[in-house]
Coordinates of C-alpha atoms in Angstrom, one line a residue:
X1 CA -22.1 -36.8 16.5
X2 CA -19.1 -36.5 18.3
X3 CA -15.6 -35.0 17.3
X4 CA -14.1 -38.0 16.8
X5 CA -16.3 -39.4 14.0
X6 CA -16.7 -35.8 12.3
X7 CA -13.0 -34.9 10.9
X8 CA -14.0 -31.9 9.6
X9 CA -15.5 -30.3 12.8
X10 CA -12.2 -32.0 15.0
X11 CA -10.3 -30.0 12.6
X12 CA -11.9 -26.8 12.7
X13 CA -11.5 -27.0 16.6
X14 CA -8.1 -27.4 17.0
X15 CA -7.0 -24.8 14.6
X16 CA -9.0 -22.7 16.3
X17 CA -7.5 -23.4 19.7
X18 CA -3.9 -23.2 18.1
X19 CA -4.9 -19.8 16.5
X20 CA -7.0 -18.5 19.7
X21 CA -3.6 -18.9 21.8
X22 CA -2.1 -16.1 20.3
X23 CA -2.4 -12.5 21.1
X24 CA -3.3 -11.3 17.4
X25 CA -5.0 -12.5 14.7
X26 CA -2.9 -14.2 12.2
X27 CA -0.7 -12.5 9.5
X28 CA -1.7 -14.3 5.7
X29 CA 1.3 -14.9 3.3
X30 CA -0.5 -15.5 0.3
X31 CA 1.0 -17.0 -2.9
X32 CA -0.1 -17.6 -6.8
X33 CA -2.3 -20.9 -5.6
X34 CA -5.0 -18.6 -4.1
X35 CA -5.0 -16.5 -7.5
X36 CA -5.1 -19.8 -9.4
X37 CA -7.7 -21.1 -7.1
X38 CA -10.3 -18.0 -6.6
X39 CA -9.6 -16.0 -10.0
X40 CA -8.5 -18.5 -12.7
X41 CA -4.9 -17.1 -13.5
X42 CA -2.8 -18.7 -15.0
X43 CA 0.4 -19.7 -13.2
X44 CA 3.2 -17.1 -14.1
X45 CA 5.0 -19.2 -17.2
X46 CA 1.1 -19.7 -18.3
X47 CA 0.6 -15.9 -18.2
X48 CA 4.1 -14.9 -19.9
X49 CA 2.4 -17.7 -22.4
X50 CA -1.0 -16.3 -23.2
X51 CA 0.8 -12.6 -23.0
X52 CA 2.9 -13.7 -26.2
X53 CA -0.1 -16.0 -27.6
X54 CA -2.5 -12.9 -27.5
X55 CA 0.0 -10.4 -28.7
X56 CA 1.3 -13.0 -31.5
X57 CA 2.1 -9.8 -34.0
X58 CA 4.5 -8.4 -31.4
X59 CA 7.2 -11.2 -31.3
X60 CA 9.1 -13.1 -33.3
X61 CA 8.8 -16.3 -32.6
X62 CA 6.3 -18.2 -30.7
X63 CA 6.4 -18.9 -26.5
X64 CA 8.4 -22.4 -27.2
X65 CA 11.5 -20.1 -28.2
X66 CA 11.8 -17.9 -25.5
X67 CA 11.4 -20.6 -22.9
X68 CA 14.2 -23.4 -24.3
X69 CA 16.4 -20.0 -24.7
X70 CA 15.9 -19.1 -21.4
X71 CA 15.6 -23.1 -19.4
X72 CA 12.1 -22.1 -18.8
X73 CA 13.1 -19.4 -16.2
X74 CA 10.4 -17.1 -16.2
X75 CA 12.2 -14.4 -14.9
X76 CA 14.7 -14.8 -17.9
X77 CA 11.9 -15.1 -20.7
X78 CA 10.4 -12.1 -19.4
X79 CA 13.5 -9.9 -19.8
X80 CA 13.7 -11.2 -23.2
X81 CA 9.8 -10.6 -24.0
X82 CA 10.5 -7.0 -23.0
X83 CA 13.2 -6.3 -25.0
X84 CA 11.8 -7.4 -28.2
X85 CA 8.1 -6.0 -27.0
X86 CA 9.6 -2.7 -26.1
X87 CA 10.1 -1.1 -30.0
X88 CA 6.9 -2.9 -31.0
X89 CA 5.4 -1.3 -28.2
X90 CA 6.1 2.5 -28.8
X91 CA 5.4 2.6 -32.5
X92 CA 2.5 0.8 -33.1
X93 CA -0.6 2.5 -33.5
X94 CA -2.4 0.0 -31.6
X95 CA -0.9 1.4 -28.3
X96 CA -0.8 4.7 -28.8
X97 CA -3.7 5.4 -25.7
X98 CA -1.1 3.5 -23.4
X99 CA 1.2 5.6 -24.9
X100 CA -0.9 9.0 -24.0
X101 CA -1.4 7.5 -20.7
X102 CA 1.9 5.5 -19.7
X103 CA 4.9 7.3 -21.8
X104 CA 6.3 8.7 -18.7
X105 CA 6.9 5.9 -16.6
X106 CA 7.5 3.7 -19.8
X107 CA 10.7 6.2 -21.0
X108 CA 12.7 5.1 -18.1
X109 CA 13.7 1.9 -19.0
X110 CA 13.3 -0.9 -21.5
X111 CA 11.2 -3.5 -19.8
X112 CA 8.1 -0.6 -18.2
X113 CA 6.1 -1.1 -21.6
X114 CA 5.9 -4.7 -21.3
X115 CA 5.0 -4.3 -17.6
X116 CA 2.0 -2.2 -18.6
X117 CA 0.7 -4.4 -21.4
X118 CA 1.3 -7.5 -19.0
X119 CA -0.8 -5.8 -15.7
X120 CA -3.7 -5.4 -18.0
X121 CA -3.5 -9.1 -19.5
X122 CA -3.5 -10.5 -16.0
X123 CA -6.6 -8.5 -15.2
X124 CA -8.3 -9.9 -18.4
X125 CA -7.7 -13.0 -16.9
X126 CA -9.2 -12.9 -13.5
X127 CA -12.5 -14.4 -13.8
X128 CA -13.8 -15.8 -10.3
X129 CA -14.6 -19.5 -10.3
X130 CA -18.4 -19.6 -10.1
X131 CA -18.2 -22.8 -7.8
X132 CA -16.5 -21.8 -5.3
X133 CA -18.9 -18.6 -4.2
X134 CA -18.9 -20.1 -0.3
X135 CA -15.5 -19.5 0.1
X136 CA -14.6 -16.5 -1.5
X137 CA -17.9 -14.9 0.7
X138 CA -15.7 -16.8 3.6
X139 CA -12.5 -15.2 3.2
X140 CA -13.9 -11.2 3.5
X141 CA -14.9 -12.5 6.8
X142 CA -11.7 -13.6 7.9
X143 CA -10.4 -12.1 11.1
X144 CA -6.6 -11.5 10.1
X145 CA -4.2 -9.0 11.1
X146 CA -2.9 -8.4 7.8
X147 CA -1.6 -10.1 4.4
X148 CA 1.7 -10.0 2.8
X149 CA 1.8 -11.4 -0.9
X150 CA 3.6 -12.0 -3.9
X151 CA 0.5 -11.9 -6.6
X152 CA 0.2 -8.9 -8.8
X153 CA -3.4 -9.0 -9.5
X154 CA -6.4 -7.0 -7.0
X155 CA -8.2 -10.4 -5.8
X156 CA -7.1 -9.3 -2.4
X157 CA -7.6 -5.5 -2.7
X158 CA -12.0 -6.4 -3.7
X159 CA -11.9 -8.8 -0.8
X160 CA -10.1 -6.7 1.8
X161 CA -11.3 -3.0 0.6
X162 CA -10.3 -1.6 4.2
X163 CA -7.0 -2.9 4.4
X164 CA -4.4 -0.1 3.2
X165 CA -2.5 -1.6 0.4
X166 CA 1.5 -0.8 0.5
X167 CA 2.5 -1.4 -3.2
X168 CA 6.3 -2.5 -4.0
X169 CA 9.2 -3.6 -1.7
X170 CA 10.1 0.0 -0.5
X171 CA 6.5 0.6 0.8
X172 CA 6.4 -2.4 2.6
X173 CA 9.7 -1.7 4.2
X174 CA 8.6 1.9 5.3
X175 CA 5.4 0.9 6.2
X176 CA 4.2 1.2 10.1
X177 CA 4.4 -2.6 10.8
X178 CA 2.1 -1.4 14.3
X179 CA -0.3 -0.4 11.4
X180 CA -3.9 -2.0 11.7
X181 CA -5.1 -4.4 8.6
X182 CA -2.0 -4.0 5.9
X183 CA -1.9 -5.5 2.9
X184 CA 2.0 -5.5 1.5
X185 CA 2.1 -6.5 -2.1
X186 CA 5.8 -7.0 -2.3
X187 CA 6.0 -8.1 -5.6
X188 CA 4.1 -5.1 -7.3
X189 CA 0.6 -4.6 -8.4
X190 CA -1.7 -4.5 -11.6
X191 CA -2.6 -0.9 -10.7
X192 CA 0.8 0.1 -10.8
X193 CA 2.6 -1.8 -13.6
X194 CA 6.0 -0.4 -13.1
X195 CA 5.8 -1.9 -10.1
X196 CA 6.0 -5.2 -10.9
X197 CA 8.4 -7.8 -9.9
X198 CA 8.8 -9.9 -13.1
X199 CA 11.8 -9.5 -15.1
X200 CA 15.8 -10.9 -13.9
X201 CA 17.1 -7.2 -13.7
X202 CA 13.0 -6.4 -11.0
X203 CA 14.4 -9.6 -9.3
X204 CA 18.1 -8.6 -8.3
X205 CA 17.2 -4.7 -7.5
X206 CA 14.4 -6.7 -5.4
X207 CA 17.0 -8.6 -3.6
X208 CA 19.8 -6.1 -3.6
X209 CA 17.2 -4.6 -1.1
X210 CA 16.4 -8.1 0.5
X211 CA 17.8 -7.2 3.8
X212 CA 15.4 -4.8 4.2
X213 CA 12.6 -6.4 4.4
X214 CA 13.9 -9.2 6.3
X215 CA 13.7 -7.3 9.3
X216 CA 10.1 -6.5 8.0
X217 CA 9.5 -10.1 8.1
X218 CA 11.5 -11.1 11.0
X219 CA 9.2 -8.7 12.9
X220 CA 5.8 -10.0 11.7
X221 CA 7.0 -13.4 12.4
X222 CA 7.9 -12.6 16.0
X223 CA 4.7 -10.9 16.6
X224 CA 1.7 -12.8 14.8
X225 CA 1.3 -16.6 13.8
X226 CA 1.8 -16.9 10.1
X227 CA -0.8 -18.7 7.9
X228 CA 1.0 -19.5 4.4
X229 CA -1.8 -20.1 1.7
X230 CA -1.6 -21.1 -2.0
X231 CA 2.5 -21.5 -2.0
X232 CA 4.2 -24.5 -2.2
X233 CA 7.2 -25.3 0.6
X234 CA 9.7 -25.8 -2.7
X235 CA 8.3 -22.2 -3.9
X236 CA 11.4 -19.9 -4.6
X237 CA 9.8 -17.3 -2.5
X238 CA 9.0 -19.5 0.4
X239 CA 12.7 -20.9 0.6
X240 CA 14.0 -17.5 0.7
X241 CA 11.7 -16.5 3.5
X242 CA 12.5 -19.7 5.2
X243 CA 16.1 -19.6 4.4
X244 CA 15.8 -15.4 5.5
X245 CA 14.0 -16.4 8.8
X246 CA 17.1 -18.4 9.7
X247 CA 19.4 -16.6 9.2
X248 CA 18.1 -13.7 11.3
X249 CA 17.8 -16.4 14.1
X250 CA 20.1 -15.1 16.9
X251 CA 19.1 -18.1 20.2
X252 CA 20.0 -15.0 22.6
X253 CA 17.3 -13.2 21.0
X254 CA 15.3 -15.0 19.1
X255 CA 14.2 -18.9 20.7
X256 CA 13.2 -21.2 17.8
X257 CA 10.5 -22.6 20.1
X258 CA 8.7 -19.6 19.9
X259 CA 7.9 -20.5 16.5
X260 CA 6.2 -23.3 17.7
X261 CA 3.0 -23.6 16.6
X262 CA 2.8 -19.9 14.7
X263 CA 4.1 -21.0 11.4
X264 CA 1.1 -22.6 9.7
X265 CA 1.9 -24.2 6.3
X266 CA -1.7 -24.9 4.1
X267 CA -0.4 -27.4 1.5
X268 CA -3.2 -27.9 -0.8
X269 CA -4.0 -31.5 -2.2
X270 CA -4.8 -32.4 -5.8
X271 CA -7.9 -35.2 -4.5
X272 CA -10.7 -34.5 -2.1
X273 CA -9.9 -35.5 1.6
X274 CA -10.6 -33.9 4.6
X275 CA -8.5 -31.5 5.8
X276 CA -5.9 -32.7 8.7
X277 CA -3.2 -31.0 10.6
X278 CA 0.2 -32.3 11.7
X279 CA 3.4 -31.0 13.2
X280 CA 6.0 -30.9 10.6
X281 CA 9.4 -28.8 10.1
X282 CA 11.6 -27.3 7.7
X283 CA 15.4 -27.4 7.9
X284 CA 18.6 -25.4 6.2
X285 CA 21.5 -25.1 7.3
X286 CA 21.0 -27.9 10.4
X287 CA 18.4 -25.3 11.6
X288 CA 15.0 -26.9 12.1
X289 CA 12.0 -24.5 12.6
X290 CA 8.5 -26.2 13.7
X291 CA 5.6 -25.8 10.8
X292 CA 2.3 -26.8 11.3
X293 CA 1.5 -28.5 7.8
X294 CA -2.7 -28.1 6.8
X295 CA -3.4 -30.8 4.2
X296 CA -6.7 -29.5 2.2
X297 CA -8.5 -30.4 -0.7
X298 CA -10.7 -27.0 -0.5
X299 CA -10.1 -24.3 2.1
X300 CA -13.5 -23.6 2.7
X301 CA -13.6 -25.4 6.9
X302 CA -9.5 -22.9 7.3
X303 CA -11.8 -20.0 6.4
X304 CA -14.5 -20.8 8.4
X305 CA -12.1 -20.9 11.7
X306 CA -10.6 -17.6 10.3
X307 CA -14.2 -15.7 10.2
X308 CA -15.0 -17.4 13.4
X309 CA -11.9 -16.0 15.5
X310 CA -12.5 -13.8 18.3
X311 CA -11.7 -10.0 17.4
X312 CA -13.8 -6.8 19.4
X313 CA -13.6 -4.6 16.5
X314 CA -13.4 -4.3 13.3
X315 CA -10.6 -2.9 10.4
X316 CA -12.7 -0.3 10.0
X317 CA -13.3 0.8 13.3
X318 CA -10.1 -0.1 14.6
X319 CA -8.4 2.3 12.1
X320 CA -10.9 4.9 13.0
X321 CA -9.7 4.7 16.9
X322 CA -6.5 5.6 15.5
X323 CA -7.6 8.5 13.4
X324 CA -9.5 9.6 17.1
X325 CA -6.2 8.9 18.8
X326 CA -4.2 11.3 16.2
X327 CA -7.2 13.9 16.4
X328 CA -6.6 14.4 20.5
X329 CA -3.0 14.6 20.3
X330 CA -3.2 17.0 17.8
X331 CA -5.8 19.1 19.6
X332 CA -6.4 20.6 22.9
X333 CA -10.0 21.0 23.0
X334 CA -12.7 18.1 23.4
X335 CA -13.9 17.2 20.2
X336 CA -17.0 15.3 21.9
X337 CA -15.2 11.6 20.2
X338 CA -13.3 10.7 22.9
X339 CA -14.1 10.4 26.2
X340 CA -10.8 11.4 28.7
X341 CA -10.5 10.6 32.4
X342 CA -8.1 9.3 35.0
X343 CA -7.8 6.1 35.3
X344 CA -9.0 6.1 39.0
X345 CA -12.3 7.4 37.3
X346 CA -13.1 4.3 35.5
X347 CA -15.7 2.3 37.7
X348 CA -15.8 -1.0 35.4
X349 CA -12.6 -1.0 33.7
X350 CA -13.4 -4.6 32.6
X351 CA -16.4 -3.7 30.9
X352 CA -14.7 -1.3 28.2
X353 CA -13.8 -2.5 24.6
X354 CA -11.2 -0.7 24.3
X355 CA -8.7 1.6 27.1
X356 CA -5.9 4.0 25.6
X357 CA -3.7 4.9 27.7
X358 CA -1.1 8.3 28.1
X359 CA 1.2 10.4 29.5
X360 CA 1.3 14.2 30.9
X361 CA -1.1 15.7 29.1
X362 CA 0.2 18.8 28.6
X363 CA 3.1 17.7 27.4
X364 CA 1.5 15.1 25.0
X365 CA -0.3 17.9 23.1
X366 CA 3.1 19.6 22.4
X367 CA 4.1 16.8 21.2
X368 CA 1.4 15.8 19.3
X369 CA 1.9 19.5 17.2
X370 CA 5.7 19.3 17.1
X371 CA 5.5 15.4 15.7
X372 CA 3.1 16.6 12.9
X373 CA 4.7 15.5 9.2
X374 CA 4.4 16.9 6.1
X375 CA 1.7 14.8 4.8
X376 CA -0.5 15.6 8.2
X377 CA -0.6 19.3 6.7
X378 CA -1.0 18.0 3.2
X379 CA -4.1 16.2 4.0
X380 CA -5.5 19.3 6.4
X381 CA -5.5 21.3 3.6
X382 CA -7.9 19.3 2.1
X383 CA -9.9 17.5 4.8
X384 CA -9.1 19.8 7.7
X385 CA -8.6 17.4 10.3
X386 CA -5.9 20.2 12.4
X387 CA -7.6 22.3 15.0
X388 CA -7.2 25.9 14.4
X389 CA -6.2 26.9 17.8
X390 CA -3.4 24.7 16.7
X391 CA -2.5 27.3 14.2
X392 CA -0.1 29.3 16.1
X393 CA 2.2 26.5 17.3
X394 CA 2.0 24.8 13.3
X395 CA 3.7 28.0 12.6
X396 CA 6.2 28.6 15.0
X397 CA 7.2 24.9 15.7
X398 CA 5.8 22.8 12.4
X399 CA 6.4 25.1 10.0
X400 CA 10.3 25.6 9.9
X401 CA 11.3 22.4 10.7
X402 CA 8.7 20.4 7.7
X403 CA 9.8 23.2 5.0
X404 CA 13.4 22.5 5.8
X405 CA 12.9 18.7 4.8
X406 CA 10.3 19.4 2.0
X407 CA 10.2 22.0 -0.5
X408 CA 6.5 22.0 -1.3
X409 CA 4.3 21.8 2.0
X410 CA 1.1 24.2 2.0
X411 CA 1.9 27.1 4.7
X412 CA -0.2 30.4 3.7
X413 CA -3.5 29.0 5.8
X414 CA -1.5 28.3 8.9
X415 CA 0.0 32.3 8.4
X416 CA -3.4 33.7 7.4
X417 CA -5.2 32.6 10.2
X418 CA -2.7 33.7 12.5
X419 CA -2.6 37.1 11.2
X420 CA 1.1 36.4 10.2
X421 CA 0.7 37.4 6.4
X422 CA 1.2 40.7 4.6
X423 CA -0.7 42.1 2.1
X424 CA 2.2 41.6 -0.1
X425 CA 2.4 37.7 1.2
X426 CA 5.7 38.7 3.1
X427 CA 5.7 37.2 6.9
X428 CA 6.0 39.4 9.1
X429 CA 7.8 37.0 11.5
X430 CA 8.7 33.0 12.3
X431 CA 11.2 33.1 9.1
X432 CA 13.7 31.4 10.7
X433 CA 15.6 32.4 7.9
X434 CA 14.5 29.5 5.9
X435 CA 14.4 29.9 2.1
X436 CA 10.8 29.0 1.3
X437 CA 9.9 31.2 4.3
X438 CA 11.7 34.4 3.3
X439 CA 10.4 35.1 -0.2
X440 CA 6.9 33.8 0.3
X441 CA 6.0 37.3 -1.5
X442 CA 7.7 36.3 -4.3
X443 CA 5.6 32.7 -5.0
X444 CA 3.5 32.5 -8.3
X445 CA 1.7 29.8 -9.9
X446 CA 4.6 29.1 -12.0
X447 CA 6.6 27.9 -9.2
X448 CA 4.2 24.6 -8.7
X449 CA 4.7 23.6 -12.1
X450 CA 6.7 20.6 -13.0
X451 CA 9.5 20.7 -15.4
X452 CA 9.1 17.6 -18.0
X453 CA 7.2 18.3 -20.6
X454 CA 6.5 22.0 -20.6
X455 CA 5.8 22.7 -24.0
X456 CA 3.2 20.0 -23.6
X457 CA 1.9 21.5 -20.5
X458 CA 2.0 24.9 -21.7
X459 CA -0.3 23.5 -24.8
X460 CA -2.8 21.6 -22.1
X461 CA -3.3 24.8 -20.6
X462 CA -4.4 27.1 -23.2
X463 CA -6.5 24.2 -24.7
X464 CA -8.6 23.8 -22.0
X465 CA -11.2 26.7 -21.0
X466 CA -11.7 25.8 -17.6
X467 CA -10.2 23.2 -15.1
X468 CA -13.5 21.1 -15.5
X469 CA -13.0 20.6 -19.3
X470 CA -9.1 20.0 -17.8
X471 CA -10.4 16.8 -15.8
X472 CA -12.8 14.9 -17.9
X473 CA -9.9 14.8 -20.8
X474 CA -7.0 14.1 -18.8
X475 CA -6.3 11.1 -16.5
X476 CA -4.9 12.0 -12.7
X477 CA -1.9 11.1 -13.9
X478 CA -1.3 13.7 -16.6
X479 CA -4.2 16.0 -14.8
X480 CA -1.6 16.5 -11.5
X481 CA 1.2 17.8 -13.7
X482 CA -1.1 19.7 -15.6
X483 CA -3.3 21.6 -13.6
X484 CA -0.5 24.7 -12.3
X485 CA 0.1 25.4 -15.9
X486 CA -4.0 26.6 -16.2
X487 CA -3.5 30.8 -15.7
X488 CA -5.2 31.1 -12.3
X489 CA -8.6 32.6 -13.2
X490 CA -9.4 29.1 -14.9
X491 CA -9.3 27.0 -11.6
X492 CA -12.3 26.7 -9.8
X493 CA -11.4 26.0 -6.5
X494 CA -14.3 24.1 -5.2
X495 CA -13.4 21.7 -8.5
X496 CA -9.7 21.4 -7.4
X497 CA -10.4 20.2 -3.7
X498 CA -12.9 17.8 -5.0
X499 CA -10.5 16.2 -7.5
X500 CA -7.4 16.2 -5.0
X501 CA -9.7 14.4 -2.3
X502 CA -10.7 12.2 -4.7
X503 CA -7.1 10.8 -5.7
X504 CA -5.9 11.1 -2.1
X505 CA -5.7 7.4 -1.1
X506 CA -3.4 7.1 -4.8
X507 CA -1.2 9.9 -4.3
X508 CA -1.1 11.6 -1.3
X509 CA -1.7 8.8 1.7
X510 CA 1.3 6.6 -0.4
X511 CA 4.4 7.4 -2.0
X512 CA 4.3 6.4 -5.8
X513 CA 5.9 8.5 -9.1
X514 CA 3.0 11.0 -9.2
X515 CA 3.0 12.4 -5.6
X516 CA 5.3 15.3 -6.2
X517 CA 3.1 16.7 -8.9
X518 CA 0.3 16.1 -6.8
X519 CA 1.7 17.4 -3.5
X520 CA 2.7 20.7 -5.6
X521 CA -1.4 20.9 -6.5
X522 CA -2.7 20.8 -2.7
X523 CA 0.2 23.7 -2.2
X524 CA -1.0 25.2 -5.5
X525 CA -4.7 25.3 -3.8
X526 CA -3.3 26.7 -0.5
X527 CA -1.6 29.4 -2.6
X528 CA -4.7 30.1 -4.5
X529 CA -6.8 30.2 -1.6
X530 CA -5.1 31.6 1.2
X531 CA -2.2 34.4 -0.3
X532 CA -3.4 37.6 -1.1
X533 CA -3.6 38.1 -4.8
X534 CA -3.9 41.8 -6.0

């Protein structure tokens, strides 16, 4: 059977061939249809539904109210759901272990304690449609660069567990957009309720910050074909980024025909046909860009083209290359990973996977130490990736500089090993008359400790025996800003490295509201480690 009379296979070949012309993979935008699709949520007005239908005791009135009130905006009925759920929410007795575990993000504004309620409802939801096992097994195979998406729940986190997941609008503006297999949740997450995007006053900071992240976009759309799945082209969030896209159109720098062809549009369709592509546009402001619509009924033949794509390595590895590349820049002795040679030394250049290329390497290692951050000697502390003949320059050159920028970075291993370190903790030189620097002798345990809720602390600490008993009662959460307030002689330090590399990949390798506390723990176990304590 030829192409011609099989639509299915004709279909799978040319998206193929359009998606094989392009240097990367493609970039996924994924909307609420996927969510709908794969996990059974409800749309968003069907979820603020349920929410108020499952928590009837908690409002007023019943869902019909809110949304005639509001013109069925579901931005607007959620700002008034969390008003009214906001007093119900702090004195009942039936959230009172939300309360224990939540009350500090929830006191800074009215709206958090519905956001916490409503993350776990949507998770209650998710229930993966048994009849559509093929595909879902499909889409972990997919060879994509990265996703950027508007859902709240972690369908795409289980699928993609090697992506890095950037959670909120400020992450995904900060983030490396070079970075291999990212997974921007710009609308919040589940796992992090406060993050969500959900009620009018979430919407306007969102777009007060718009511009942002347009350059975010305008940068992925330059660089990677786009493959829009489970939105609709009248989708609020698909007009802005349309409308966005435009507007960042400049014809000196940007040529609308280089979006020919890399904007891929899947519009799904309510009964079964095969799927189809044609060329199709979408136009504001007498500006035209070029789509490539994808009619389907199921999506199962777009992820079969995606898994079948032609990529060398994988996320996995891919990221580890640049952990390796990281490790030699940082280092000056062979490490036995990485093979280095001139380039006139490479016999069959054409038979390597992969080539990295660089400068002078003498001067590349300098700069690989100078360029270190302060989360690079965060995360040595714990997983000592640094070299210690690296030691000497992290405190001449690092040291001063980071401190300057970052009250609490770990620095007492660095002096130690160097021989830098009184008995008293003084140093006995590279000061640089920096404050942290200068009265190192004069750093307790106290000075790791976080202000809010002291007396609350205070009480954690001389309730708990050990740091052990500390960790099976506490959550991270309220474990980080309690651990500096155990007396010293409690903290096993073997028990404090395990639980801070555990909760690394929460707090330390992304920004969120519990990485100061946490940060100030890994400088905590470099003081208790590394200062002299008489």
């Amino acid at each position: 059977m030829d192409q011609t009379s099989d639509p299915k296979k004709a279909f799978k070949t040319r998206l193929k061939n359009m998606l094989s012309s392009s240097e990367c993979p493609p970039f996924l935008f994924v909307g609420s249809g996927v969510s709908i699709r794969y996990c059974s949520i409800p749309t968003w007005i069907g979820l603020l539904k349920g929410f108020v239908e499952n928590n009837k005791e908690c409002f007023k009135h019943k869902f019909g109210y809110y949304s005639s009130k509001c013109s069925n905006d579901p931005l607007k009925i959620a700002s008034s759901l969390a008003e009214e759920f906001h007093a119900h929410w702090w004195q009942s007795d039936e959230y009172e272990d939300s309360r224990n575990d939540y009350s500090e993000i929830a006191s800074k504004d009215i709206e958090t304690a519905f956001k916490i309620e409503l993350a776990k409802y949507v998770e209650t939801r998710k229930q993966l449609n048994e009849g559509l096992e093929e595909e879902i097994s499909l889409i972990s195979q997919a060879v994509i660069s990265g996703i950027l998406t508007t859902n709240w729940d972690d369908f795409l986190q289980e699928i993609f567990p090697e992506f890095q997941t950037q959670i909120g609008q400020k992450e995904a503006i900060f983030a490396d957009h070079k970075s291999i297999g990212e997974l921007y949740k710009i609308h919040g997450c589940t796992s992090k309720p406060e993050s969500l995007v959900v009620t009018s006053s979430d919407y306007n900071k969102f777009m007060e910050n718009n511009h942002y992240l347009n350059a975010k976009l305008l940068t992925l759309f330059a660089e990677y074909p786009i493959l829009f799945l489970g939105y609709s082209l009248s989708d609020p969030n698909i007009e802005l980024i349309l409308k966005n896209l435009i507007s960042c159109l400049d014809k000196d720098l940007f040529h609308i025909e280089k979006l020919q062809n890399r904007l891929f549009f899947v519009e799904w369709q309510s009964s079964p046909c095969n799927p189809s592509i044609e060329t199709s546009s979408y136009t504001s402001n007498s500006i035209i860009i070029p789509l490539v619509k994808i009619k389907a009924h199921d999506y199962k033949e777009i992820w079969e083209v995606l898994a079948d794509l032609p990529r060398t390595l994988s996320v996995k590895t891919l990221r580890q290359l640049q952990k390796m590349v990281f490790e030699f820049v940082t280092t000056s002795k062979p490490t036995g990973k990485i093979l280095v040679q001139g380039i006139e030394e490479l016999e069959k250049i054409d038979e390597l996977e992969v080539v990295v290329g660089f400068g002078n390497i003498s001067k590349l290692q300098e700069r690989g130490i100078v360029g270190l951050k302060a989360r690079d000697l965060l995360e040595d502390i714990l997983f000592g990736q640094l070299q210690e003949q690296n030691y000497p320059e992290i405190v001449k050159k690092v040291l001063p500089s980071v401190i300057r920028q970052n009250v609490f970075i770990p620095f007492f291993k660095y002096q130690r090993a160097t021989s830098n370190l009184n008995a008293d903790n003084s140093l006995k030189a590279h000061t640089f008359n920096n404050y942290t620097l200068t009265r190192a002798n004069t750093i307790t345990i106290e000075d790791y400790r976080v202000d809010t809720g002291r007396t609350r602390m205070t009480n954690l600490g001389q309730t708990h025996a050990t740091l052990e008993s500390m960790l099976k009662a506490l959550t991270p959460i309220h474990a980080v800003q309690a651990i500096p307030y155990l007396p010293k002689e409690k903290i096993d330090l073997t028990a404090l490295r395990s639980f801070l590399k555990d909760n690394w990949s929460e707090f330390g390798a992304k920004e969120n509201s519990y990485s100061s506390p946490y940060r100030k723990c890994i400088c905590l176990l470099d003081f208790l480690e590394y200062a002299n304590h008489n």
